[in-house]
Amino acid sequence: MSKNLTGVGGSLPVENVQVLAGKELKNLPNRYVRPELEHDDDVIPTDNSLEIPVIDLSRLLDQQYACDELAKFHSACLDWGFFQVFDHHGVREEVIEKMKVDTEDFFRLPFKENNAYSQLPNGMEGYGQAFVTSEEQKLDWADMHFLITKPVQERNMRFWPTSPTSFRETMEKYSMQLQKLAMCLTGMMAKNLGLESEILTKPFENCIQTVRMNYYLPCPHAEKDEKWVPIKPILGAFVVNIGDVIEIMSNGIYKTIEHRAVINMDKERLSIAAFHDPEYGTKIGPLPVKENGVKYKTMDYEDYLIRSSNIKLDW
């Protein structure tokens, strides 16, 4: 692995949730109890009409509907920073479903088999937990598997499961199709910001793509007007967070949003999150958008990544 990607987001070893769950504990270990998440006063009821926007990519690409859908897309990025998107042609449904099945099958393997892919000291790739830096730190009730998928030369195949046997091939297809979707959406964001698409997409042409698979009981939420808005996942749609880098490059016109996952006590759940970051060597800072004043510094992406990782370690 390149020195650029080592030493960022490493974790101390902790007992895996798969092992703890097998002990049939009567009480959850204290490290997994988060008092700040026990109260629902700041959560908007699920029957409330407030829902995050849903974008149809086929309408964005169709001249007949593009104007209206672009306006809807701009509003989603401007007011929410979070949306769901349908991509009927780019990311094939069978690839999505196969990725889910292969990931679930991996996490359901005996612990000994999963543990063969465990993270190395100070490494972020592999099976375990992320950003664990102290013995007192609160933990997620979840097991994670984290992979660097792009650039291809940055992959460490030591961490790519061989069971199920189709996992590697499925991840390859999933990774490639997701990158195309991310580039398309980024180009549309540029258009809405009054920029040539290449200005915003170029830093991502040889992007760093990572995939984090979480096996836990997740219920993603987004915050709106200082309230948590439960997201009702739509079958076949992706939930998209525009992220910190786009917030910086848009000079704060588009804002990333705080989100969280809370435990569902009734059943297991799976989440697969893909992150698309600029290639190394890129300077990130506000682009020439039509807003008053520069709100963010320009810095090397490597410096930004280290700083943002340190912030995560303080959570």
PDB file of C-alpha atoms in Angstrom:
ATOM      1  CA  MET A   1       0.000   0.000   0.000  1.00  0.00           C
ATOM      2  CA  SER A   2       1.151   3.541  -0.697  1.00  0.00           C
ATOM      3  CA  LYS A   3       2.537   5.501   2.217  1.00  0.00           C
ATOM      4  CA  ASN A   4      -0.233   8.014   1.503  1.00  0.00           C
ATOM      5  CA  LEU A   5      -2.893   5.667   2.818  1.00  0.00           C
ATOM      6  CA  THR A   6      -1.126   4.202   5.832  1.00  0.00           C
ATOM      7  CA  GLY A   7      -1.483   5.479   9.353  1.00  0.00           C
ATOM      8  CA  VAL A   8      -4.848   7.158   8.754  1.00  0.00           C
ATOM      9  CA  GLY A   9      -7.759   5.896  10.824  1.00  0.00           C
ATOM     10  CA  GLY A  10      -5.978   3.022  12.555  1.00  0.00           C
ATOM     11  CA  SER A  11      -7.599   1.424  15.605  1.00  0.00           C
ATOM     12  CA  LEU A  12      -6.783  -0.390  18.798  1.00  0.00           C
ATOM     13  CA  PRO A  13      -7.956  -4.023  18.802  1.00  0.00           C
ATOM     14  CA  VAL A  14     -11.340  -4.578  20.461  1.00  0.00           C
ATOM     15  CA  GLU A  15     -13.484  -7.652  20.946  1.00  0.00           C
ATOM     16  CA  ASN A  16     -15.694  -8.232  17.945  1.00  0.00           C
ATOM     17  CA  VAL A  17     -19.427  -7.727  18.260  1.00  0.00           C
ATOM     18  CA  GLN A  18     -19.938 -11.108  16.598  1.00  0.00           C
ATOM     19  CA  VAL A  19     -18.173 -12.717  19.581  1.00  0.00           C
ATOM     20  CA  LEU A  20     -20.004 -10.615  22.170  1.00  0.00           C
ATOM     21  CA  ALA A  21     -23.386 -11.369  20.617  1.00  0.00           C
ATOM     22  CA  GLY A  22     -22.597 -15.075  20.819  1.00  0.00           C
ATOM     23  CA  LYS A  23     -22.256 -14.795  24.603  1.00  0.00           C
ATOM     24  CA  GLU A  24     -25.978 -14.006  24.950  1.00  0.00           C
ATOM     25  CA  LEU A  25     -25.275 -11.098  27.290  1.00  0.00           C
ATOM     26  CA  LYS A  26     -28.113  -9.945  29.537  1.00  0.00           C
ATOM     27  CA  ASN A  27     -26.828  -6.381  29.546  1.00  0.00           C
ATOM     28  CA  LEU A  28     -24.995  -4.447  26.873  1.00  0.00           C
ATOM     29  CA  PRO A  29     -21.360  -3.684  27.826  1.00  0.00           C
ATOM     30  CA  ASN A  30     -20.998  -0.084  28.983  1.00  0.00           C
ATOM     31  CA  ARG A  31     -18.723   0.851  26.084  1.00  0.00           C
ATOM     32  CA  TYR A  32     -21.625   0.310  23.694  1.00  0.00           C
ATOM     33  CA  VAL A  33     -24.187   2.321  25.680  1.00  0.00           C
ATOM     34  CA  ARG A  34     -24.619   5.868  24.391  1.00  0.00           C
ATOM     35  CA  PRO A  35     -26.818   7.931  26.733  1.00  0.00           C
ATOM     36  CA  GLU A  36     -27.014  10.762  24.202  1.00  0.00           C
ATOM     37  CA  LEU A  37     -28.929   8.453  21.843  1.00  0.00           C
ATOM     38  CA  GLU A  38     -31.434   7.134  24.397  1.00  0.00           C
ATOM     39  CA  HIS A  39     -33.845  10.072  24.131  1.00  0.00           C
ATOM     40  CA  ASP A  40     -36.145  10.537  21.162  1.00  0.00           C
ATOM     41  CA  ASP A  41     -37.136  14.165  21.838  1.00  0.00           C
ATOM     42  CA  ASP A  42     -34.880  15.332  19.010  1.00  0.00           C
ATOM     43  CA  VAL A  43     -36.210  12.793  16.493  1.00  0.00           C
ATOM     44  CA  ILE A  44     -38.983  13.744  14.084  1.00  0.00           C
ATOM     45  CA  PRO A  45     -41.727  11.043  14.162  1.00  0.00           C
ATOM     46  CA  THR A  46     -41.608   8.592  11.266  1.00  0.00           C
ATOM     47  CA  ASP A  47     -45.181   9.484  10.292  1.00  0.00           C
ATOM     48  CA  ASN A  48     -44.163  13.130   9.758  1.00  0.00           C
ATOM     49  CA  SER A  49     -44.384  14.328   6.156  1.00  0.00           C
ATOM     50  CA  LEU A  50     -40.801  15.677   6.222  1.00  0.00           C
ATOM     51  CA  GLU A  51     -38.629  13.356   4.113  1.00  0.00           C
ATOM     52  CA  ILE A  52     -35.328  13.777   2.317  1.00  0.00           C
ATOM     53  CA  PRO A  53     -35.560  14.428  -1.446  1.00  0.00           C
ATOM     54  CA  VAL A  54     -35.557  11.617  -3.990  1.00  0.00           C
ATOM     55  CA  ILE A  55     -33.735  12.243  -7.281  1.00  0.00           C
ATOM     56  CA  ASP A  56     -34.284  10.261 -10.491  1.00  0.00           C
ATOM     57  CA  LEU A  57     -31.041  10.166 -12.463  1.00  0.00           C
ATOM     58  CA  SER A  58     -32.825   9.202 -15.673  1.00  0.00           C
ATOM     59  CA  ARG A  59     -34.791  12.476 -15.482  1.00  0.00           C
ATOM     60  CA  LEU A  60     -31.582  14.426 -14.864  1.00  0.00           C
ATOM     61  CA  LEU A  61     -30.188  13.003 -18.098  1.00  0.00           C
ATOM     62  CA  ASP A  62     -33.377  13.467 -20.145  1.00  0.00           C
ATOM     63  CA  GLN A  63     -33.705  16.860 -21.867  1.00  0.00           C
ATOM     64  CA  GLN A  64     -37.463  16.777 -21.427  1.00  0.00           C
ATOM     65  CA  TYR A  65     -37.245  16.629 -17.629  1.00  0.00           C
ATOM     66  CA  ALA A  66     -33.690  17.821 -16.893  1.00  0.00           C
ATOM     67  CA  CYS A  67     -34.557  21.418 -15.991  1.00  0.00           C
ATOM     68  CA  ASP A  68     -37.086  20.482 -13.304  1.00  0.00           C
ATOM     69  CA  GLU A  69     -34.985  17.615 -11.941  1.00  0.00           C
ATOM     70  CA  LEU A  70     -31.835  19.775 -11.827  1.00  0.00           C
ATOM     71  CA  ALA A  71     -33.722  22.352  -9.759  1.00  0.00           C
ATOM     72  CA  LYS A  72     -34.907  19.597  -7.432  1.00  0.00           C
ATOM     73  CA  PHE A  73     -31.350  18.235  -7.225  1.00  0.00           C
ATOM     74  CA  HIS A  74     -29.952  21.699  -6.445  1.00  0.00           C
ATOM     75  CA  SER A  75     -32.503  22.150  -3.671  1.00  0.00           C
ATOM     76  CA  ALA A  76     -31.574  18.746  -2.220  1.00  0.00           C
ATOM     77  CA  CYS A  77     -27.874  19.693  -2.076  1.00  0.00           C
ATOM     78  CA  LEU A  78     -28.583  23.239  -0.876  1.00  0.00           C
ATOM     79  CA  ASP A  79     -31.178  22.588   1.811  1.00  0.00           C
ATOM     80  CA  TRP A  80     -30.410  19.027   2.864  1.00  0.00           C
ATOM     81  CA  GLY A  81     -26.966  17.794   1.819  1.00  0.00           C
ATOM     82  CA  PHE A  82     -28.607  14.375   1.823  1.00  0.00           C
ATOM     83  CA  PHE A  83     -30.859  12.688  -0.724  1.00  0.00           C
ATOM     84  CA  GLN A  84     -31.820   9.377  -2.269  1.00  0.00           C
ATOM     85  CA  VAL A  85     -31.126   8.725  -5.922  1.00  0.00           C
ATOM     86  CA  PHE A  86     -32.419   6.192  -8.425  1.00  0.00           C
ATOM     87  CA  ASP A  87     -29.994   5.088 -11.130  1.00  0.00           C
ATOM     88  CA  HIS A  88     -32.035   2.812 -13.385  1.00  0.00           C
ATOM     89  CA  HIS A  89     -29.330   2.244 -15.982  1.00  0.00           C
ATOM     90  CA  GLY A  90     -25.887   2.762 -14.405  1.00  0.00           C
ATOM     91  CA  VAL A  91     -25.737   0.586 -11.279  1.00  0.00           C
ATOM     92  CA  ARG A  92     -27.446  -2.663 -12.152  1.00  0.00           C
ATOM     93  CA  GLU A  93     -29.942  -4.007  -9.654  1.00  0.00           C
ATOM     94  CA  GLU A  94     -28.489  -7.506  -9.796  1.00  0.00           C
ATOM     95  CA  VAL A  95     -25.051  -6.136  -8.846  1.00  0.00           C
ATOM     96  CA  ILE A  96     -26.529  -4.296  -5.854  1.00  0.00           C
ATOM     97  CA  GLU A  97     -28.378  -7.381  -4.649  1.00  0.00           C
ATOM     98  CA  LYS A  98     -25.354  -9.618  -5.173  1.00  0.00           C
ATOM     99  CA  MET A  99     -23.196  -7.176  -3.190  1.00  0.00           C
ATOM    100  CA  LYS A 100     -25.685  -7.330  -0.313  1.00  0.00           C
ATOM    101  CA  VAL A 101     -25.809 -11.122  -0.361  1.00  0.00           C
ATOM    102  CA  ASP A 102     -22.030 -11.562  -0.548  1.00  0.00           C
ATOM    103  CA  THR A 103     -21.450  -9.063   2.262  1.00  0.00           C
ATOM    104  CA  GLU A 104     -24.029 -10.690   4.524  1.00  0.00           C
ATOM    105  CA  ASP A 105     -22.555 -14.109   3.786  1.00  0.00           C
ATOM    106  CA  PHE A 106     -19.102 -12.839   4.738  1.00  0.00           C
ATOM    107  CA  PHE A 107     -20.231 -11.401   8.077  1.00  0.00           C
ATOM    108  CA  ARG A 108     -22.112 -14.603   8.889  1.00  0.00           C
ATOM    109  CA  LEU A 109     -18.996 -16.722   8.542  1.00  0.00           C
ATOM    110  CA  PRO A 110     -17.523 -18.162  11.757  1.00  0.00           C
ATOM    111  CA  PHE A 111     -15.500 -15.572  13.648  1.00  0.00           C
ATOM    112  CA  LYS A 112     -12.251 -17.445  12.991  1.00  0.00           C
ATOM    113  CA  GLU A 113     -12.711 -17.027   9.231  1.00  0.00           C
ATOM    114  CA  ASN A 114     -13.629 -13.343   9.475  1.00  0.00           C
ATOM    115  CA  ASN A 115     -10.774 -12.662  11.836  1.00  0.00           C
ATOM    116  CA  ALA A 116      -8.284 -13.811   9.197  1.00  0.00           C
ATOM    117  CA  TYR A 117      -8.966 -10.432   7.564  1.00  0.00           C
ATOM    118  CA  SER A 118      -8.577  -8.393  10.760  1.00  0.00           C
ATOM    119  CA  GLN A 119      -6.978  -4.966  10.699  1.00  0.00           C
ATOM    120  CA  LEU A 120      -3.254  -4.607  11.199  1.00  0.00           C
ATOM    121  CA  PRO A 121      -1.929  -2.253  13.922  1.00  0.00           C
ATOM    122  CA  ASN A 122      -2.390   1.384  12.835  1.00  0.00           C
ATOM    123  CA  GLY A 123      -4.156   0.234   9.670  1.00  0.00           C
ATOM    124  CA  MET A 124      -7.671   1.099   8.583  1.00  0.00           C
ATOM    125  CA  GLU A 125      -8.314  -1.758   6.142  1.00  0.00           C
ATOM    126  CA  GLY A 126      -9.845  -5.034   7.158  1.00  0.00           C
ATOM    127  CA  TYR A 127     -12.261  -6.498   9.681  1.00  0.00           C
ATOM    128  CA  GLY A 128     -12.836  -4.813  13.040  1.00  0.00           C
ATOM    129  CA  GLN A 129     -13.728  -1.304  14.228  1.00  0.00           C
ATOM    130  CA  ALA A 130     -12.679   2.144  13.040  1.00  0.00           C
ATOM    131  CA  PHE A 131     -11.007   5.020  14.900  1.00  0.00           C
ATOM    132  CA  VAL A 132     -10.649   3.274  18.278  1.00  0.00           C
ATOM    133  CA  THR A 133      -7.880   5.089  20.179  1.00  0.00           C
ATOM    134  CA  SER A 134      -8.531   4.469  23.891  1.00  0.00           C
ATOM    135  CA  GLU A 135      -9.847   1.819  26.256  1.00  0.00           C
ATOM    136  CA  GLU A 136     -12.623   4.160  27.439  1.00  0.00           C
ATOM    137  CA  GLN A 137     -13.893   5.170  24.010  1.00  0.00           C
ATOM    138  CA  LYS A 138     -17.522   4.438  23.164  1.00  0.00           C
ATOM    139  CA  LEU A 139     -17.939   1.810  20.446  1.00  0.00           C
ATOM    140  CA  ASP A 140     -20.493   0.985  17.768  1.00  0.00           C
ATOM    141  CA  TRP A 141     -22.517  -2.195  18.196  1.00  0.00           C
ATOM    142  CA  ALA A 142     -21.320  -3.387  14.818  1.00  0.00           C
ATOM    143  CA  ASP A 143     -18.546  -5.209  13.028  1.00  0.00           C
ATOM    144  CA  MET A 144     -16.962  -3.459  10.077  1.00  0.00           C
ATOM    145  CA  HIS A 145     -14.993  -4.481   7.022  1.00  0.00           C
ATOM    146  CA  PHE A 146     -13.153  -1.655   5.261  1.00  0.00           C
ATOM    147  CA  LEU A 147     -11.510  -1.833   1.831  1.00  0.00           C
ATOM    148  CA  ILE A 148      -9.625   0.534  -0.432  1.00  0.00           C
ATOM    149  CA  THR A 149     -11.106  -0.216  -3.853  1.00  0.00           C
ATOM    150  CA  LYS A 150      -9.620   2.555  -6.021  1.00  0.00           C
ATOM    151  CA  PRO A 151      -7.057   3.319  -7.308  1.00  0.00           C
ATOM    152  CA  VAL A 152      -6.538  -0.332  -8.169  1.00  0.00           C
ATOM    153  CA  GLN A 153      -2.826  -0.154  -7.334  1.00  0.00           C
ATOM    154  CA  GLU A 154      -3.719   0.825  -3.746  1.00  0.00           C
ATOM    155  CA  ARG A 155      -5.686  -2.359  -3.116  1.00  0.00           C
ATOM    156  CA  ASN A 156      -4.348  -4.777  -0.544  1.00  0.00           C
ATOM    157  CA  MET A 157      -5.849  -8.103  -1.559  1.00  0.00           C
ATOM    158  CA  ARG A 158      -4.903  -9.563   1.825  1.00  0.00           C
ATOM    159  CA  PHE A 159      -8.118  -7.967   3.106  1.00  0.00           C
ATOM    160  CA  TRP A 160     -10.386  -8.971   0.212  1.00  0.00           C
ATOM    161  CA  PRO A 161     -12.404 -12.027   1.306  1.00  0.00           C
ATOM    162  CA  THR A 162     -12.209 -15.197  -0.767  1.00  0.00           C
ATOM    163  CA  SER A 163     -15.361 -16.526   0.891  1.00  0.00           C
ATOM    164  CA  PRO A 164     -17.926 -16.262  -0.494  1.00  0.00           C
ATOM    165  CA  THR A 165     -16.044 -17.071  -3.670  1.00  0.00           C
ATOM    166  CA  SER A 166     -17.902 -14.430  -5.686  1.00  0.00           C
ATOM    167  CA  PHE A 167     -17.081 -11.566  -3.285  1.00  0.00           C
ATOM    168  CA  ARG A 168     -14.086 -10.121  -5.139  1.00  0.00           C
ATOM    169  CA  GLU A 169     -15.749 -10.161  -8.543  1.00  0.00           C
ATOM    170  CA  THR A 170     -18.920  -8.616  -7.126  1.00  0.00           C
ATOM    171  CA  MET A 171     -16.991  -5.859  -5.362  1.00  0.00           C
ATOM    172  CA  GLU A 172     -15.115  -5.080  -8.585  1.00  0.00           C
ATOM    173  CA  LYS A 173     -18.384  -4.564 -10.498  1.00  0.00           C
ATOM    174  CA  TYR A 174     -20.007  -2.646  -7.652  1.00  0.00           C
ATOM    175  CA  SER A 175     -16.999  -0.352  -7.237  1.00  0.00           C
ATOM    176  CA  MET A 176     -16.793   0.488 -10.932  1.00  0.00           C
ATOM    177  CA  GLN A 177     -20.508   1.252 -11.313  1.00  0.00           C
ATOM    178  CA  LEU A 178     -20.620   3.367  -8.156  1.00  0.00           C
ATOM    179  CA  GLN A 179     -17.726   5.499  -9.362  1.00  0.00           C
ATOM    180  CA  LYS A 180     -19.607   6.253 -12.584  1.00  0.00           C
ATOM    181  CA  LEU A 181     -22.663   7.298 -10.574  1.00  0.00           C
ATOM    182  CA  ALA A 182     -20.566   9.511  -8.285  1.00  0.00           C
ATOM    183  CA  MET A 183     -18.904  11.239 -11.254  1.00  0.00           C
ATOM    184  CA  CYS A 184     -22.266  11.852 -12.925  1.00  0.00           C
ATOM    185  CA  LEU A 185     -23.748  13.422  -9.788  1.00  0.00           C
ATOM    186  CA  THR A 186     -20.632  15.548  -9.247  1.00  0.00           C
ATOM    187  CA  GLY A 187     -20.896  16.876 -12.802  1.00  0.00           C
ATOM    188  CA  MET A 188     -24.542  17.789 -12.210  1.00  0.00           C
ATOM    189  CA  MET A 189     -23.580  19.609  -9.001  1.00  0.00           C
ATOM    190  CA  ALA A 190     -21.064  21.672 -10.991  1.00  0.00           C
ATOM    191  CA  LYS A 191     -23.770  22.583 -13.495  1.00  0.00           C
ATOM    192  CA  ASN A 192     -26.060  23.765 -10.716  1.00  0.00           C
ATOM    193  CA  LEU A 193     -23.220  25.852  -9.259  1.00  0.00           C
ATOM    194  CA  GLY A 194     -22.673  27.585 -12.600  1.00  0.00           C
ATOM    195  CA  LEU A 195     -19.380  25.798 -13.276  1.00  0.00           C
ATOM    196  CA  GLU A 196     -18.059  23.713 -16.139  1.00  0.00           C
ATOM    197  CA  SER A 197     -18.490  20.102 -15.049  1.00  0.00           C
ATOM    198  CA  GLU A 198     -14.758  19.378 -15.439  1.00  0.00           C
ATOM    199  CA  ILE A 199     -13.877  21.951 -12.777  1.00  0.00           C
ATOM    200  CA  LEU A 200     -15.598  19.866 -10.106  1.00  0.00           C
ATOM    201  CA  THR A 201     -15.120  16.379 -11.572  1.00  0.00           C
ATOM    202  CA  LYS A 202     -11.416  16.565 -12.477  1.00  0.00           C
ATOM    203  CA  PRO A 203     -10.136  16.089  -8.887  1.00  0.00           C
ATOM    204  CA  PHE A 204     -12.192  12.884  -8.733  1.00  0.00           C
ATOM    205  CA  GLU A 205     -11.176  11.345 -12.084  1.00  0.00           C
ATOM    206  CA  ASN A 206      -8.640   9.082 -10.353  1.00  0.00           C
ATOM    207  CA  CYS A 207     -10.471   9.181  -7.066  1.00  0.00           C
ATOM    208  CA  ILE A 208      -9.716   7.369  -3.861  1.00  0.00           C
ATOM    209  CA  GLN A 209     -12.704   5.099  -3.403  1.00  0.00           C
ATOM    210  CA  THR A 210     -13.170   3.193  -0.170  1.00  0.00           C
ATOM    211  CA  VAL A 211     -15.997   0.889   0.865  1.00  0.00           C
ATOM    212  CA  ARG A 212     -17.056   0.360   4.457  1.00  0.00           C
ATOM    213  CA  MET A 213     -19.359  -2.574   5.128  1.00  0.00           C
ATOM    214  CA  ASN A 214     -21.140  -2.548   8.503  1.00  0.00           C
ATOM    215  CA  TYR A 215     -22.962  -5.516   9.956  1.00  0.00           C
ATOM    216  CA  TYR A 216     -25.154  -4.225  12.737  1.00  0.00           C
ATOM    217  CA  LEU A 217     -28.624  -2.977  13.351  1.00  0.00           C
ATOM    218  CA  PRO A 218     -28.483   0.409  11.602  1.00  0.00           C
ATOM    219  CA  CYS A 219     -31.191   3.016  11.226  1.00  0.00           C
ATOM    220  CA  PRO A 220     -29.627   6.007   9.407  1.00  0.00           C
ATOM    221  CA  HIS A 221     -30.889   9.442  10.338  1.00  0.00           C
ATOM    222  CA  ALA A 222     -30.301  12.901   8.966  1.00  0.00           C
ATOM    223  CA  GLU A 223     -30.593  16.152  10.929  1.00  0.00           C
ATOM    224  CA  LYS A 224     -32.879  18.937   9.651  1.00  0.00           C
ATOM    225  CA  ASP A 225     -33.446  22.155  11.634  1.00  0.00           C
ATOM    226  CA  GLU A 226     -31.563  20.560  14.558  1.00  0.00           C
ATOM    227  CA  LYS A 227     -33.858  17.540  14.509  1.00  0.00           C
ATOM    228  CA  TRP A 228     -33.059  13.986  13.422  1.00  0.00           C
ATOM    229  CA  VAL A 229     -35.083  12.961  10.372  1.00  0.00           C
ATOM    230  CA  PRO A 230     -35.486   9.178   9.986  1.00  0.00           C
ATOM    231  CA  ILE A 231     -34.628   8.045   6.470  1.00  0.00           C
ATOM    232  CA  LYS A 232     -37.022   5.565   4.912  1.00  0.00           C
ATOM    233  CA  PRO A 233     -34.817   3.659   2.456  1.00  0.00           C
ATOM    234  CA  ILE A 234     -36.407   3.155  -0.953  1.00  0.00           C
ATOM    235  CA  LEU A 235     -35.776  -0.170  -2.644  1.00  0.00           C
ATOM    236  CA  GLY A 236     -33.305   0.291  -5.479  1.00  0.00           C
ATOM    237  CA  ALA A 237     -32.191   3.781  -4.416  1.00  0.00           C
ATOM    238  CA  PHE A 238     -28.888   4.972  -2.958  1.00  0.00           C
ATOM    239  CA  VAL A 239     -28.729   7.302   0.036  1.00  0.00           C
ATOM    240  CA  VAL A 240     -26.201  10.055  -0.774  1.00  0.00           C
ATOM    241  CA  ASN A 241     -24.393  12.431   1.585  1.00  0.00           C
ATOM    242  CA  ILE A 242     -22.568  15.106  -0.421  1.00  0.00           C
ATOM    243  CA  GLY A 243     -19.650  15.094   2.042  1.00  0.00           C
ATOM    244  CA  ASP A 244     -17.127  17.554   3.450  1.00  0.00           C
ATOM    245  CA  VAL A 245     -15.027  17.946   0.298  1.00  0.00           C
ATOM    246  CA  ILE A 246     -17.982  19.115  -1.816  1.00  0.00           C
ATOM    247  CA  GLU A 247     -18.966  21.513   0.981  1.00  0.00           C
ATOM    248  CA  ILE A 248     -15.467  23.018   0.878  1.00  0.00           C
ATOM    249  CA  MET A 249     -15.283  23.163  -2.923  1.00  0.00           C
ATOM    250  CA  SER A 250     -18.724  24.805  -3.149  1.00  0.00           C
ATOM    251  CA  ASN A 251     -17.628  27.350  -0.519  1.00  0.00           C
ATOM    252  CA  GLY A 252     -20.397  26.190   1.795  1.00  0.00           C
ATOM    253  CA  ILE A 253     -23.244  26.541  -0.700  1.00  0.00           C
ATOM    254  CA  TYR A 254     -23.739  22.786  -0.450  1.00  0.00           C
ATOM    255  CA  LYS A 255     -23.379  21.490   3.098  1.00  0.00           C
ATOM    256  CA  THR A 256     -22.534  18.047   4.354  1.00  0.00           C
ATOM    257  CA  ILE A 257     -24.872  16.844   7.068  1.00  0.00           C
ATOM    258  CA  GLU A 258     -24.439  15.074  10.370  1.00  0.00           C
ATOM    259  CA  HIS A 259     -25.862  11.577  10.383  1.00  0.00           C
ATOM    260  CA  ARG A 260     -25.981   8.674  12.768  1.00  0.00           C
ATOM    261  CA  ALA A 261     -26.927   5.026  13.013  1.00  0.00           C
ATOM    262  CA  VAL A 262     -28.965   3.680  15.931  1.00  0.00           C
ATOM    263  CA  ILE A 263     -29.625   0.098  16.957  1.00  0.00           C
ATOM    264  CA  ASN A 264     -32.714  -1.772  15.870  1.00  0.00           C
ATOM    265  CA  MET A 265     -33.445  -4.273  18.617  1.00  0.00           C
ATOM    266  CA  ASP A 266     -35.472  -6.638  16.456  1.00  0.00           C
ATOM    267  CA  LYS A 267     -33.257  -7.697  13.577  1.00  0.00           C
ATOM    268  CA  GLU A 268     -29.815  -7.570  12.051  1.00  0.00           C
ATOM    269  CA  ARG A 269     -29.091  -5.006   9.363  1.00  0.00           C
ATOM    270  CA  LEU A 270     -26.419  -4.280   6.827  1.00  0.00           C
ATOM    271  CA  SER A 271     -25.047  -1.044   5.430  1.00  0.00           C
ATOM    272  CA  ILE A 272     -22.500  -0.612   2.647  1.00  0.00           C
ATOM    273  CA  ALA A 273     -21.036   2.888   2.450  1.00  0.00           C
ATOM    274  CA  ALA A 274     -18.806   3.999  -0.428  1.00  0.00           C
ATOM    275  CA  PHE A 275     -16.627   7.097  -0.139  1.00  0.00           C
ATOM    276  CA  HIS A 276     -15.221   9.001  -3.111  1.00  0.00           C
ATOM    277  CA  ASP A 277     -12.367  11.386  -2.361  1.00  0.00           C
ATOM    278  CA  PRO A 278     -10.018  13.405  -4.574  1.00  0.00           C
ATOM    279  CA  GLU A 279      -6.818  11.793  -5.741  1.00  0.00           C
ATOM    280  CA  TYR A 280      -3.652  12.499  -3.787  1.00  0.00           C
ATOM    281  CA  GLY A 281      -1.804  15.606  -4.844  1.00  0.00           C
ATOM    282  CA  THR A 282      -5.059  17.539  -5.216  1.00  0.00           C
ATOM    283  CA  LYS A 283      -5.463  20.870  -3.488  1.00  0.00           C
ATOM    284  CA  ILE A 284      -8.963  21.289  -2.119  1.00  0.00           C
ATOM    285  CA  GLY A 285     -10.488  24.683  -1.507  1.00  0.00           C
ATOM    286  CA  PRO A 286     -13.397  26.873  -2.610  1.00  0.00           C
ATOM    287  CA  LEU A 287     -13.912  26.950  -6.364  1.00  0.00           C
ATOM    288  CA  PRO A 288     -14.904  30.188  -8.157  1.00  0.00           C
ATOM    289  CA  VAL A 289     -18.575  30.028  -7.216  1.00  0.00           C
ATOM    290  CA  LYS A 290     -20.729  33.138  -7.075  1.00  0.00           C
ATOM    291  CA  GLU A 291     -20.779  33.710  -3.345  1.00  0.00           C
ATOM    292  CA  ASN A 292     -19.296  36.440  -1.177  1.00  0.00           C
ATOM    293  CA  GLY A 293     -16.045  35.696   0.614  1.00  0.00           C
ATOM    294  CA  VAL A 294     -13.929  32.574   0.907  1.00  0.00           C
ATOM    295  CA  LYS A 295     -15.141  30.464   3.831  1.00  0.00           C
ATOM    296  CA  TYR A 296     -12.541  27.680   3.751  1.00  0.00           C
ATOM    297  CA  LYS A 297      -8.783  27.374   3.453  1.00  0.00           C
ATOM    298  CA  THR A 298      -7.167  25.718   0.467  1.00  0.00           C
ATOM    299  CA  MET A 299      -4.911  22.822   1.470  1.00  0.00           C
ATOM    300  CA  ASP A 300      -3.412  19.607   0.166  1.00  0.00           C
ATOM    301  CA  TYR A 301      -5.888  16.754   0.321  1.00  0.00           C
ATOM    302  CA  GLU A 302      -3.402  14.694   2.373  1.00  0.00           C
ATOM    303  CA  ASP A 303      -3.358  17.390   5.077  1.00  0.00           C
ATOM    304  CA  TYR A 304      -7.129  17.609   5.036  1.00  0.00           C
ATOM    305  CA  LEU A 305      -7.447  13.829   5.409  1.00  0.00           C
ATOM    306  CA  ILE A 306      -5.133  13.742   8.430  1.00  0.00           C
ATOM    307  CA  ARG A 307      -6.959  16.642  10.079  1.00  0.00           C
ATOM    308  CA  SER A 308     -10.397  15.184   9.462  1.00  0.00           C
ATOM    309  CA  SER A 309      -9.250  11.789  10.781  1.00  0.00           C
ATOM    310  CA  ASN A 310      -8.003  13.445  13.962  1.00  0.00           C
ATOM    311  CA  ILE A 311     -11.398  15.082  14.412  1.00  0.00           C
ATOM    312  CA  LYS A 312     -13.081  11.663  14.100  1.00  0.00           C
ATOM    313  CA  LEU A 313     -10.702  10.326  16.748  1.00  0.00           C
ATOM    314  CA  ASP A 314     -11.987  12.981  19.159  1.00  0.00           C
ATOM    315  CA  TRP A 315     -15.636  11.872  18.831  1.00  0.00           C
TER     316      TRP A 315
END
